[in-house]
C-alpha cells in the first residue's frame, strides 16, 4: 500500500485542480507564509474523514470551499481525492455484519466533497460510502482517525499536553489497535441494540402474558371439555350402537309377530266364514228318510199285527174244525153276523188297498181278499164241511210265512233306522263341535286383536324410540361433531342390558349438561388464537434466547478484543519505550524518557471503617481504563515535569515520542507540518537523520521552512499564492525551494 496522489479541487485556497504526486519517500512542501501549505495538510485530514472543523481551521463546511477573490469566483464545492496503490491488496473493508467486502482494486481512491450547505459526500472508487466505511477502510491499513500520523503546525507537542486518556488513544491508534477499538465499539453498539431489543421483547412478552394466561385457562377449559367430549363419544358409541341394535331387533320382532298375528287372524276369519250361520238344515234329508222308514216300520208292524190276527183266527178255526171233525160233522150255518164280518173284512181290505200306492202292498191286500173269498167259498162247498182243515192249515202256513217275511222286512227297516239315527246323531254331534270351534275361534280372534293393539302400541314406542335416537344423534353431533356416527363400528359384547342403557343414558345427559355449560363452541377460534399467541410468545422466547446468546457472544467478543487490545497495548508501549528512549537520547544527547501505563479507576466509593476513617475501596468489577503518563529525565537536569520543559525541549520530546511510535508501528505515511520549526541547526540534522530512518517504512510529507529538512527530500513542491488569491503548486528543485521557502 502506498500513497500515490493527492488531488485538490476548490479546497480552501486551491481554487483550481491541483495534484501532488508522492513518488518519493520524502516529499517536502515549501512556500512563503500564508501560501497554502497547511491547507494541503488539511486537505489530507479532510479526505481521510476528519470531523473536527477546528483541526481544519474552520467553523462550517463552507469554510473549506474556495471563497473566491476579486479575480476568481467562489467554488460550488470543495473536493479532495487521495489515491493509494493497492496492488498488495492491503485495504480491507467489512460490512456491518463483519463480513469482508470484495475490494479488488489496484488503486484505491477516496474522495470527499463538501457543499456550501455543509453536506459531505464520501466516495470510495466512485461509489458513495459512509464515513464509517472510510474509517474502517483506513484502520485496516493503520491510518487511524486520531491523526497521530498528521502532525499539524504547532501540534507537535499535542501528545504532551493531552491528558492520559487522550494519550492512550493516540498510542493505541499509532499501534494499530484502533481497528480493534472500532470492533469493540461496533460490538458495544450491537450489544446496546441487542439489549434494547431484549427490553422490547420482554416488554412484548409481558404485554402478551395476561392474554396468553387467559387463553391458557380457556384452553384448559377446552381441554376438559375435550376430555368430556371424548368420554361422551365413548359412551355414545356403545349406547347408540346398543340402542340402534335394540330398535332394529324390536322392529324385526314386531314385524314377525305382526305377520304371525295377522296371518292367524286371516286364517281365523276364513275359518269363521267357513262355518254356516244357520244350522237347521243340517241332516234334514236323513231325518226325512228316518221318518219315512219309521213309518214303514209302523205299517209293517200293523200288517204283521193283522196277519197275526188272521193267523190266530185261522188257528182258532183249525182248532174248531179239528174239534168238530172229532165230533160229528155239523152243518155249516152262517149267521148274518158272520156274513157281515166277511163282507166288512173285504170292504176294509179294499179300502186299505185303495189307500196304497205301492203295487206290492196292494197285491198283498188283494191276496188277503182272495183268501177271504176262498175261505167263504170253501165253507159253501163243504156245506157241512165248509172249511176244510187242510185248507186252513195251508192258509195258516201261508200266513206264517207271510209274517216271517214281514218280520224280515221289519228287521231290515229297523236296522236302517238305527243307521240313520246314528248318522243323524253323528251329524248332530259334528254340528256341536263346529259351534264350539266357532266360539273358540271368536275367542282367539278377540285375543289376536288385543295382541295386535298391543303390538301397535309397541310399534309406536319403537318409532318414538327411533325419533329420540335421531334427536340424540343430532344433539350429540352438536356436541362431539361427526364422531357421533362412529357408533356404527362399535362391537357389542354380551347382552344388551336395559338397566345398563338407562345408567349410560343418565351419564350421557349429565355430560351433555356439563359440556353445554363449558360452552365447547368457539373452541376452534380460541385454539387458533391460543396457537397464534403462544407461537408468538414462543417466537419471542426464542428470540429472547437468541438475543441472550448474542449478548453473551458479544460480551465474549468484547472482552476478547479488550484483552487483545490490552495485551497488544502493553507490548506496544514496551516497544515504543525502547525507541522513545533511544530517540530521546539522540536528540538530547542522553537522559531517559518513558511511557507509563496508568490504571485509572473509574469508580471509587468512599467506605468508612469502624473508626470512622475513610477507606478507599476498589470496586472489584468496576471497569478500569488505562491512561498513559510520560516520564522524562533530561541529561544533567533534575527537571522531570513536562510543564517545566522549554518550548524546544517540549518539541524534541514530542518528536522523539512521535517518531518512536511511528517506528514501532510504521504508518503508511506521516505528515509533518513544521514540526521542525523550533529546532536549532544541530537538532535539525538529527531530525533529518531521523526522517530518513522513518522514511524507510513510511512515506513522509513534510511542510517545512527548514533547509536541512528540505535537503533530505526526494521531491519538493513549492506553493505560492498569486494575485488572484489562489494557491499555486509547482514542482521545484532544492535550490528553488530554498528561495521559495523564504
Ligand atoms: P505558514 O507558512 O505561515 O504556516 P501556510 O503556507 O501554511 O502559511 P496556509 O495557512 O496554508 O499557509 O494558508 C492560509 C491561506 O489560505 C490564507 O491566506 C487564507 O486566506 C487562505 N484560505 C484559507 N481558507 C480559504 C478559503 N476558503 N478560500 C480562499 N482562501 C482561503
XYZ file of C-alpha atoms and ligand atoms in Angstrom:
773
model
C 0.000 0.000 0.000
C 1.450 3.352 -0.992
C 0.260 6.924 -1.208
C 0.191 7.886 -4.852
C -1.517 11.191 -5.485
C -3.458 13.941 -3.773
C -5.893 15.979 -5.810
C -7.413 19.214 -4.505
C -10.237 20.991 -6.279
C -11.824 24.077 -4.824
C -10.454 23.206 -1.396
C -9.618 26.308 0.595
C -7.086 28.405 -1.279
C -6.708 25.781 -4.019
C -9.398 27.049 -6.375
C -8.097 25.055 -9.301
C -7.457 21.402 -9.607
C -4.101 20.769 -8.006
C -2.293 17.434 -7.998
C 0.533 16.319 -5.723
C 2.439 13.177 -6.606
C 4.166 11.240 -3.866
C 6.684 9.337 -5.875
C 9.498 9.690 -3.299
C 9.703 8.546 0.288
C 10.215 12.107 1.490
C 8.208 14.860 -0.193
C 8.629 18.405 1.064
C 6.177 21.213 0.619
C 7.712 24.611 0.817
C 6.496 28.129 0.332
C 6.122 31.502 1.933
C 3.836 32.137 4.870
C 0.166 32.048 4.002
C 0.705 30.426 0.614
C -1.463 27.447 1.482
C 0.967 24.716 2.632
C -1.063 23.894 5.718
C -4.165 23.772 3.506
C -2.503 20.798 1.777
C -2.099 19.067 5.158
C -5.715 19.879 5.976
C -6.790 18.503 2.601
C -5.201 15.189 3.656
C -7.001 15.328 7.008
C -10.206 16.227 5.191
C -10.140 13.428 2.670
C -9.293 10.910 5.402
C -12.522 11.781 7.178
C -11.520 14.420 9.726
C -14.617 15.547 11.586
C -13.136 18.291 13.707
C -13.599 21.585 11.874
C -11.283 23.157 14.393
C -8.387 20.970 13.293
C -9.040 22.229 9.755
C -9.206 25.823 10.968
C -12.848 26.306 10.041
C -16.221 26.591 11.647
C -18.512 25.340 8.919
C -18.132 23.011 5.998
C -18.488 26.007 3.710
C -15.280 27.432 5.138
C -13.418 24.668 3.303
C -14.697 25.767 -0.119
C -12.685 28.322 -2.068
C -14.115 31.683 -1.068
C -13.337 33.414 -4.348
C -11.412 36.592 -4.943
C -11.613 39.754 -6.983
C -10.457 37.744 -9.958
C -11.952 34.334 -9.246
C -15.478 33.246 -8.431
C -16.137 31.218 -5.326
C -16.297 27.454 -5.610
C -19.530 25.455 -5.589
C -17.906 22.700 -3.582
C -14.583 21.577 -2.206
C -13.322 18.215 -3.282
C -10.215 16.245 -2.365
C -9.237 12.836 -3.713
C -6.425 10.664 -2.489
C -5.100 7.719 -4.478
C -3.432 4.698 -2.918
C -1.554 1.989 -4.658
C -3.318 -1.182 -3.559
C -1.515 -3.799 -5.583
C -0.737 -5.748 -2.425
C -4.469 -5.606 -1.565
C -3.773 -4.247 1.877
C -7.067 -2.386 2.090
C -9.786 -4.376 3.794
C -13.390 -3.434 4.211
C -16.145 -5.290 6.015
C -19.876 -4.723 6.017
C -21.949 -4.123 9.149
C -22.285 -7.838 9.739
C -18.496 -8.063 9.849
C -18.270 -9.926 6.533
C -15.477 -8.847 4.188
C -16.431 -6.794 1.132
C -14.626 -7.535 -2.093
C -12.159 -4.690 -2.671
C -10.142 -5.989 -5.547
C -8.762 -2.631 -6.779
C -5.136 -1.989 -7.712
C -5.720 1.638 -6.939
C -7.989 2.731 -4.136
C -9.324 6.235 -4.461
C -11.046 8.074 -1.670
C -12.866 11.304 -2.287
C -14.627 13.671 -0.002
C -16.729 16.529 -1.134
C -18.272 19.271 0.911
C -21.037 21.566 -0.259
C -21.935 25.088 0.843
C -24.776 23.719 2.958
C -22.252 21.593 4.865
C -23.258 18.337 3.213
C -20.414 15.851 2.949
C -20.023 13.027 0.475
C -17.572 10.182 0.819
C -16.697 8.251 -2.287
C -14.728 5.049 -2.482
C -13.613 4.221 -6.034
C -16.524 6.130 -7.489
C -19.187 4.771 -5.110
C -20.613 6.841 -2.357
C -19.983 5.280 1.040
C -20.426 6.206 4.685
C -17.833 7.877 6.886
C -17.815 4.653 8.911
C -16.722 2.719 5.869
C -13.871 5.220 5.284
C -12.782 4.876 8.910
C -12.867 1.073 8.801
C -11.075 1.004 5.487
C -8.276 3.274 6.725
C -7.981 1.457 10.044
C -7.231 -1.688 8.037
C -4.052 -0.041 6.724
C -3.114 1.519 10.032
C -4.262 5.026 9.210
C -6.123 5.911 12.384
C -8.552 8.739 12.715
C -6.844 10.221 15.767
C -4.411 11.858 13.337
C -1.249 10.728 15.061
C 0.283 10.457 11.599
C -0.663 14.006 10.692
C 1.075 16.486 12.858
C -0.244 19.933 12.186
C 1.596 23.123 12.670
C 2.193 23.822 16.354
C 0.667 20.499 17.219
C 3.842 18.520 17.662
C 3.559 18.640 21.421
C -0.142 17.792 21.341
C 0.694 14.398 22.764
C 2.470 16.057 25.654
C -0.371 18.394 26.508
C -3.040 15.751 26.102
C -4.472 14.022 29.161
C -3.538 10.396 29.934
C -6.697 9.066 28.293
C -6.206 11.039 25.089
C -2.590 9.955 25.032
C -3.652 6.379 25.356
C -5.923 6.818 22.356
C -3.088 8.262 20.332
C -0.772 5.455 21.315
C -3.429 2.851 20.582
C -4.009 4.466 17.220
C -0.308 4.509 16.498
C -0.098 0.851 17.488
C -2.841 -0.019 15.020
C -5.205 -1.030 17.766
C -7.860 1.350 16.527
C -9.336 -1.336 14.368
C -9.988 -3.384 17.493
C -11.444 -0.354 19.141
C -13.767 0.035 16.197
C -14.722 -3.564 16.558
C -15.253 -3.108 20.254
C -17.316 -0.024 19.552
C -19.363 -1.869 16.909
C -19.869 -4.772 19.265
C -20.865 -2.412 22.041
C -23.305 -0.745 19.703
C -24.676 -4.142 18.751
C -24.808 -5.064 22.408
C -26.730 -1.917 23.142
C -29.115 -2.635 20.294
C -29.451 -6.233 21.412
C -30.207 -5.146 24.946
C -32.744 -2.669 23.665
C -34.286 -5.476 21.602
C -34.304 -7.672 24.675
C -36.111 -4.993 26.588
C -38.600 -4.650 23.798
C -39.061 -8.396 23.519
C -39.542 -8.836 27.237
C -41.969 -5.948 27.226
C -43.911 -7.575 24.404
C -43.898 -10.841 26.317
C -45.091 -9.080 29.444
C -47.821 -7.418 27.424
C -48.799 -10.752 25.932
C -48.694 -12.613 29.207
C -52.187 -11.788 30.576
C -53.814 -12.586 27.264
C -51.798 -15.760 26.958
C -52.739 -16.739 30.508
C -56.360 -16.082 29.756
C -56.108 -18.190 26.617
C -54.269 -20.899 28.537
C -57.129 -21.063 31.023
C -59.587 -21.167 28.159
C -57.520 -23.931 26.648
C -57.568 -25.825 29.929
C -61.329 -25.477 29.929
C -61.405 -26.616 26.348
C -59.113 -29.472 27.256
C -61.537 -30.511 29.958
C -64.402 -30.096 27.548
C -62.473 -32.210 25.100
C -61.983 -34.884 27.720
C -65.693 -34.758 28.380
C -66.316 -34.926 24.654
C -64.108 -37.978 24.407
C -65.893 -39.539 27.339
C -69.226 -38.628 25.801
C -68.134 -40.031 22.459
C -67.146 -43.301 24.145
C -70.434 -43.500 25.974
C -72.332 -42.585 22.843
C -70.631 -45.262 20.776
C -71.779 -48.072 22.984
C -75.090 -46.544 23.907
C -76.163 -45.625 20.402
C -74.997 -48.905 18.957
C -76.947 -50.843 21.545
C -79.928 -48.576 21.102
C -79.868 -48.983 17.336
C -79.483 -52.747 17.615
C -82.271 -52.869 20.178
C -84.563 -50.814 17.939
C -83.688 -52.909 14.920
C -84.329 -56.128 16.825
C -87.526 -54.780 18.256
C -88.685 -53.843 14.776
C -87.860 -57.287 13.465
C -89.573 -58.992 16.397
C -92.614 -56.804 15.992
C -92.813 -57.353 12.286
C -92.535 -61.149 12.691
C -95.097 -61.081 15.429
C -97.370 -58.890 13.427
C -97.074 -61.160 10.453
C -97.851 -64.125 12.640
C -100.805 -62.432 14.284
C -102.176 -61.091 11.031
C -101.909 -64.369 9.224
C -103.527 -66.191 12.117
C -106.234 -63.598 12.154
C -106.814 -64.070 8.457
C -106.936 -67.788 8.899
C -109.442 -67.472 11.715
C -111.589 -65.117 9.681
C -111.525 -67.607 6.843
C -112.379 -70.439 9.245
C -115.218 -68.461 10.699
C -116.611 -67.645 7.306
C -116.494 -71.359 6.511
C -118.888 -72.178 9.424
C -122.530 -71.585 8.292
C -124.578 -69.206 10.372
C -127.915 -71.307 10.080
C -127.584 -74.973 11.166
C -131.339 -76.136 10.824
C -130.745 -77.798 7.505
C -128.012 -79.910 8.821
C -129.154 -83.676 8.469
C -132.587 -82.737 7.031
C -132.573 -85.451 4.356
C -131.612 -88.196 6.758
C -134.272 -87.113 9.198
C -136.876 -87.290 6.405
C -135.599 -90.721 5.443
C -135.701 -91.738 9.071
C -139.253 -90.617 9.379
C -140.374 -92.483 6.255
C -138.502 -95.603 7.342
C -140.098 -95.365 10.758
C -143.465 -95.005 9.069
C -142.753 -98.107 7.000
C -141.871 -99.989 10.146
C -145.123 -98.850 11.674
C -147.067 -100.078 8.668
C -145.177 -103.343 8.576
C -145.999 -103.833 12.244
C -149.579 -103.030 11.590
C -149.617 -105.579 8.763
C -147.876 -108.091 10.965
C -150.457 -107.454 13.626
C -153.201 -108.038 11.128
C -151.505 -111.155 9.890
C -151.093 -112.280 13.458
C -154.807 -111.740 13.975
C -155.572 -113.715 10.853
C -153.231 -116.427 11.867
C -154.904 -116.561 15.262
C -158.312 -116.804 13.703
C -157.193 -119.447 11.294
C -155.561 -121.365 14.129
C -158.836 -120.953 16.071
C -160.723 -122.190 13.076
C -158.354 -125.087 12.755
C -158.966 -125.916 16.415
C -162.662 -125.678 15.948
C -162.588 -127.759 12.793
C -160.396 -130.333 14.398
C -162.790 -130.380 17.336
C -165.789 -130.628 15.083
C -164.283 -133.360 12.988
C -163.518 -135.241 16.090
C -167.168 -134.885 16.943
C -169.919 -135.290 14.409
C -169.849 -133.289 11.366
C -172.140 -130.466 11.829
C -173.853 -128.429 9.218
C -172.379 -125.167 8.442
C -174.712 -122.434 9.282
C -173.618 -118.919 8.702
C -175.156 -116.270 10.754
C -175.814 -112.835 9.449
C -173.078 -111.506 11.656
C -170.664 -113.967 10.117
C -171.614 -112.856 6.628
C -171.413 -109.230 7.642
C -167.969 -109.758 9.208
C -166.753 -111.369 5.994
C -168.116 -108.552 3.931
C -166.694 -105.908 6.279
C -163.397 -107.641 6.136
C -163.383 -107.486 2.371
C -164.634 -103.997 2.399
C -161.852 -102.856 4.760
C -159.203 -104.604 2.721
C -160.420 -102.884 -0.437
C -160.347 -99.543 1.411
C -156.832 -100.257 2.562
C -155.752 -101.233 -0.917
C -157.202 -98.116 -2.332
C -155.059 -96.035 0.078
C -151.888 -97.718 -1.174
C -149.738 -96.672 -4.000
C -147.268 -99.481 -3.662
C -148.303 -102.238 -6.012
C -146.748 -104.856 -3.769
C -148.861 -103.781 -0.870
C -151.961 -103.602 -2.975
C -151.248 -107.089 -4.193
C -150.831 -108.335 -0.647
C -154.169 -106.848 0.245
C -155.765 -108.306 -2.865
C -154.413 -111.728 -1.883
C -155.988 -111.332 1.552
C -159.260 -110.507 -0.092
C -158.891 -113.589 -2.254
C -158.164 -115.626 0.856
C -161.348 -114.347 2.487
C -163.330 -115.177 -0.597
C -161.657 -118.600 -0.881
C -162.497 -119.291 2.754
C -166.099 -118.343 2.181
C -166.162 -120.383 -0.974
C -164.842 -123.493 0.825
C -167.456 -123.050 3.520
C -170.049 -123.111 0.804
C -168.509 -126.162 -0.829
C -168.467 -128.216 2.179
C -171.715 -127.283 3.364
C -171.236 -129.208 6.221
C -167.638 -129.006 5.840
C -167.304 -125.558 4.507
C -163.823 -125.032 5.642
C -161.620 -127.966 5.188
C -158.985 -128.468 7.781
C -156.356 -128.853 5.286
C -157.062 -125.590 3.581
C -156.950 -123.968 6.923
C -153.657 -125.445 7.717
C -152.352 -124.378 4.333
C -153.587 -120.920 4.933
C -152.029 -120.960 8.374
C -148.716 -121.838 6.866
C -149.016 -119.189 4.196
C -149.807 -116.550 6.774
C -146.981 -117.704 8.998
C -144.621 -117.464 6.011
C -146.027 -114.109 5.236
C -145.457 -112.961 8.820
C -141.977 -114.261 8.657
C -141.367 -112.267 5.530
C -142.871 -109.178 7.135
C -140.669 -109.644 10.176
C -137.583 -109.892 7.976
C -138.561 -106.634 6.276
C -139.146 -105.045 9.641
C -135.733 -106.054 10.848
C -134.178 -104.531 7.796
C -136.083 -101.361 8.305
C -135.131 -101.203 11.985
C -131.527 -101.594 11.063
C -131.885 -98.811 8.543
C -133.444 -96.635 11.230
C -130.630 -97.381 13.587
C -128.100 -96.485 10.919
C -129.967 -93.315 10.099
C -130.204 -92.351 13.730
C -126.569 -92.976 14.176
C -125.762 -90.895 11.114
C -128.053 -88.121 12.290
C -126.531 -88.256 15.738
C -123.146 -88.139 14.269
C -124.169 -85.156 12.207
C -125.669 -83.514 15.236
C -122.540 -84.218 17.168
C -120.451 -82.648 14.484
C -122.698 -79.642 14.464
C -121.995 -79.107 18.181
C -118.198 -79.321 17.576
C -118.431 -76.570 14.962
C -120.194 -74.328 17.455
C -117.509 -74.953 19.976
C -114.901 -74.269 17.349
C -116.649 -71.107 16.300
C -116.657 -69.935 19.857
C -113.059 -70.705 20.450
C -112.172 -69.080 17.104
C -114.038 -65.984 18.149
C -112.202 -66.032 21.468
C -108.885 -66.383 19.646
C -109.907 -63.620 17.258
C -110.510 -61.407 20.251
C -107.140 -62.349 21.699
C -105.451 -61.646 18.404
C -106.953 -58.205 18.039
C -105.836 -57.394 21.592
C -102.377 -58.684 20.771
C -102.339 -56.591 17.602
C -103.357 -53.500 19.513
C -100.552 -54.176 21.947
C -98.233 -54.674 19.030
C -99.260 -51.334 17.532
C -98.506 -49.730 20.834
C -95.078 -51.304 20.817
C -94.601 -50.194 17.222
C -95.483 -46.681 18.223
C -92.938 -46.988 21.026
C -90.296 -48.182 18.599
C -90.898 -45.313 16.187
C -90.871 -42.918 19.137
C -87.591 -44.553 20.123
C -86.277 -44.057 16.598
C -87.268 -40.425 16.659
C -85.483 -39.990 20.006
C -82.498 -41.840 18.571
C -82.300 -39.401 15.637
C -82.680 -36.465 18.029
C -79.894 -37.887 20.138
C -77.665 -38.134 17.078
C -78.405 -34.506 16.225
C -77.717 -33.326 19.762
C -74.621 -35.467 20.015
C -73.369 -34.133 16.715
C -73.679 -30.602 18.025
C -71.510 -31.596 20.988
C -68.974 -34.028 19.598
C -69.223 -33.466 15.879
C -69.019 -36.097 13.204
C -67.520 -38.588 15.671
C -71.116 -39.322 16.603
C -71.536 -41.642 13.609
C -68.663 -43.847 14.723
C -71.116 -45.787 16.906
C -71.827 -47.891 13.826
C -68.429 -49.518 14.169
C -68.866 -50.390 17.811
C -68.775 -54.117 18.547
C -71.246 -55.157 21.171
C -70.054 -57.775 23.589
C -72.568 -59.670 25.613
C -76.216 -58.936 26.009
C -77.841 -55.535 25.871
C -78.977 -54.875 29.415
C -81.766 -52.382 29.688
C -80.588 -51.261 33.135
C -77.124 -50.536 31.774
C -78.593 -48.482 28.957
C -80.603 -46.446 31.442
C -77.487 -45.875 33.516
C -75.471 -44.846 30.447
C -78.278 -42.586 29.333
C -78.072 -40.769 32.693
C -74.339 -40.357 32.361
C -74.763 -39.027 28.827
C -77.322 -36.489 29.981
C -75.022 -35.322 32.792
C -72.104 -34.908 30.377
C -74.268 -33.073 27.885
C -75.278 -30.548 30.501
C -71.680 -30.099 31.642
C -70.485 -29.691 28.069
C -73.166 -27.161 27.301
C -72.102 -25.256 30.429
C -68.467 -25.398 29.364
C -69.512 -23.893 26.063
C -67.490 -26.130 23.799
C -68.487 -23.891 20.889
C -65.949 -21.361 19.628
C -63.166 -23.719 20.682
C -61.705 -23.526 17.216
C -61.260 -19.800 17.418
C -59.777 -19.931 20.886
C -57.428 -22.675 19.791
C -56.434 -20.644 16.766
C -55.872 -17.566 18.873
C -54.057 -19.555 21.533
C -51.826 -21.077 18.879
C -51.127 -17.678 17.408
C -50.456 -16.020 20.727
C -48.398 -18.893 22.124
C -46.499 -19.248 18.858
C -45.800 -15.570 19.039
C -44.713 -15.962 22.668
C -42.577 -18.950 21.779
C -41.125 -16.950 18.934
C -40.403 -14.094 21.319
C -38.958 -16.510 23.875
C -36.751 -17.992 21.192
C -35.788 -14.538 20.084
C -35.049 -13.684 23.694
C -32.868 -16.778 23.894
C -31.141 -15.798 20.676
C -30.654 -12.278 21.957
C -29.289 -13.576 25.255
C -26.941 -15.800 23.305
C -25.793 -12.947 21.136
C -25.341 -10.790 24.246
C -23.085 -13.478 25.702
C -21.413 -13.779 22.353
C -20.895 -10.059 22.035
C -19.670 -9.793 25.599
C -17.204 -12.553 24.876
C -16.099 -10.816 21.692
C -15.761 -7.513 23.515
C -13.805 -8.958 26.397
C -11.654 -10.887 23.943
C -10.983 -7.761 21.953
C -10.325 -5.746 25.083
C -7.930 -8.379 26.236
C -6.212 -8.325 22.872
C -6.065 -4.527 22.925
C -4.678 -4.603 26.464
C -2.042 -7.158 25.624
C -1.055 -5.500 22.355
C -1.135 -2.169 24.062
C 1.198 -3.247 26.817
C 3.529 -4.963 24.393
C 3.378 -1.946 22.057
C 4.106 0.502 24.832
C 7.142 -1.546 25.753
C 8.420 -1.358 22.203
C 7.634 2.350 21.962
C 9.519 2.927 25.168
C 12.600 1.317 23.733
C 12.509 3.562 20.648
C 11.422 6.577 22.679
C 14.402 6.268 24.988
C 16.696 5.931 22.009
C 15.335 8.900 20.037
C 15.207 10.963 23.235
C 18.790 10.148 23.989
C 19.852 11.024 20.435
C 18.056 14.352 20.461
C 19.087 15.351 23.991
C 22.444 13.641 23.984
C 21.416 11.488 26.925
C 18.649 11.327 29.512
C 15.746 8.954 29.710
C 12.123 9.018 28.723
C 9.339 6.516 29.031
C 5.629 5.983 28.871
C 3.930 4.549 31.916
C 0.595 2.841 31.826
C -1.741 4.220 34.474
C -4.523 2.195 35.950
C -7.275 4.732 36.152
C -10.020 3.602 38.459
C -13.279 4.861 37.224
C -15.369 4.226 40.256
C -14.146 4.586 43.736
C -16.565 4.635 46.579
C -15.502 6.010 49.948
C -16.058 3.428 52.650
C -15.934 4.235 56.317
C -14.249 1.738 58.591
C -15.075 1.109 62.231
C -13.020 4.072 63.477
C -14.754 6.344 61.015
C -11.654 6.576 58.840
C -12.214 6.726 55.137
C -11.071 3.622 53.445
C -10.700 3.693 49.690
C -12.045 0.511 48.396
C -11.782 -0.617 44.858
C -14.911 -1.957 43.308
C -13.947 -5.372 42.174
C -15.799 -5.378 38.953
C -15.540 -1.663 38.274
C -14.233 -1.153 34.766
C -10.787 0.361 34.776
C -9.328 2.354 31.923
C -5.687 2.631 31.363
C -4.097 6.017 30.723
C -0.593 6.975 29.702
C 1.825 9.016 31.671
C 5.081 10.421 30.167
C 8.181 10.452 32.299
C 11.278 12.265 31.157
C 14.640 12.828 32.671
C 16.866 15.334 30.868
C 20.592 14.869 30.964
C 22.316 16.977 33.566
C 18.970 18.372 34.709
C 16.744 17.486 37.577
C 13.643 18.565 35.734
C 11.203 15.752 35.350
C 7.866 17.555 34.895
C 6.716 18.101 31.347
C 5.402 21.535 32.183
C 8.836 22.616 33.226
C 10.389 21.932 29.784
C 11.313 24.717 27.395
C 9.488 25.073 24.069
C 12.364 23.475 22.228
C 12.670 20.682 24.809
C 8.954 20.013 24.541
C 9.271 19.920 20.799
C 12.189 17.499 20.927
C 10.447 15.245 23.415
C 7.335 15.218 21.221
C 9.340 14.408 18.123
C 11.162 11.609 19.941
C 7.847 10.128 21.043
C 6.101 10.596 17.692
C 8.999 9.067 15.842
C 9.231 6.232 18.348
C 5.556 5.461 17.855
C 5.956 5.614 14.077
C 8.969 3.385 14.262
C 7.228 0.656 16.252
C 4.182 0.504 14.012
C 5.038 2.495 10.935
C 2.031 4.263 9.391
C 1.875 4.176 5.594
C 2.589 7.865 5.585
C 3.370 10.599 8.039
C 2.530 14.262 7.547
C 4.632 16.718 9.485
C 3.723 20.384 9.292
C 6.646 22.458 10.510
C 7.398 20.022 13.327
C 10.983 21.135 12.957
C 10.249 24.809 13.457
C 11.816 25.090 16.880
C 14.989 23.110 16.152
C 18.443 24.556 16.121
C 20.910 23.542 13.496
C 22.350 20.578 15.382
C 18.949 19.193 16.190
C 17.778 19.857 12.654
C 20.443 17.476 11.465
C 19.462 14.840 13.987
C 15.832 15.438 12.922
C 16.827 14.950 9.303
C 18.576 11.691 10.168
C 15.516 10.508 11.961
C 13.317 11.414 8.966
C 15.464 9.306 6.740
C 15.226 6.436 9.184
C 11.454 6.749 9.312
C 11.116 7.097 5.554
C 12.276 3.525 5.183
C 8.883 2.374 6.494
C 6.587 5.352 5.990
C 6.127 7.916 3.249
C 6.809 11.367 4.620
C 5.068 14.560 3.585
C 6.872 17.345 5.276
C 5.896 21.004 5.311
C 8.961 22.963 6.240
C 10.952 26.147 6.115
C 13.996 24.246 7.308
C 16.794 23.999 4.785
C 18.232 20.863 6.430
C 14.904 19.162 6.193
C 14.443 20.211 2.601
C 17.826 18.696 1.828
C 16.539 15.277 2.807
C 13.557 15.390 0.406
C 13.491 13.430 -2.813
C 10.813 15.662 -4.198
C 9.900 19.272 -3.465
C 6.720 21.203 -4.098
C 6.616 24.934 -3.936
C 3.352 26.618 -3.030
C 2.798 30.237 -3.973
C -0.181 32.484 -3.867
C -0.867 34.536 -6.928
C -2.548 37.909 -7.483
C -5.829 36.002 -7.905
C -5.544 34.862 -4.222
C -5.388 31.216 -5.291
C -2.603 28.875 -4.264
C -0.411 27.545 -6.986
C 1.668 24.428 -6.764
C 4.828 23.646 -8.647
C 7.481 21.058 -8.513
C 10.832 22.685 -7.676
C 14.477 21.823 -7.300
C 16.237 22.138 -3.967
C 17.823 25.489 -4.788
C 14.487 26.885 -5.981
C 12.859 25.534 -2.899
C 15.295 27.302 -0.642
C 14.423 30.503 -2.440
C 10.664 29.899 -2.436
C 10.642 28.955 1.238
C 11.859 32.390 2.231
P 2.590 29.483 7.120
O 3.850 29.144 6.447
O 2.527 30.823 7.612
O 2.137 28.477 8.031
P 0.926 28.394 5.051
O 1.603 28.278 3.807
O 0.741 27.175 5.869
O 1.493 29.556 5.961
P -1.849 28.353 4.987
O -2.196 28.559 6.418
O -1.961 27.005 4.438
O -0.481 28.972 4.708
O -2.777 29.242 4.119
C -3.591 30.102 4.624
C -4.131 30.841 3.473
O -5.184 30.200 2.892
C -4.642 32.157 3.901
O -4.139 33.168 3.048
C -6.103 32.101 3.755
O -6.686 33.309 3.380
C -6.249 31.107 2.680
N -7.526 30.485 2.794
C -7.978 29.770 3.835
N -9.213 29.374 3.589
C -9.561 29.809 2.332
C -10.705 29.721 1.519
N -11.782 29.045 1.918
N -10.729 30.321 0.305
C -9.646 31.011 -0.116
N -8.555 31.106 0.605
C -8.514 30.527 1.820
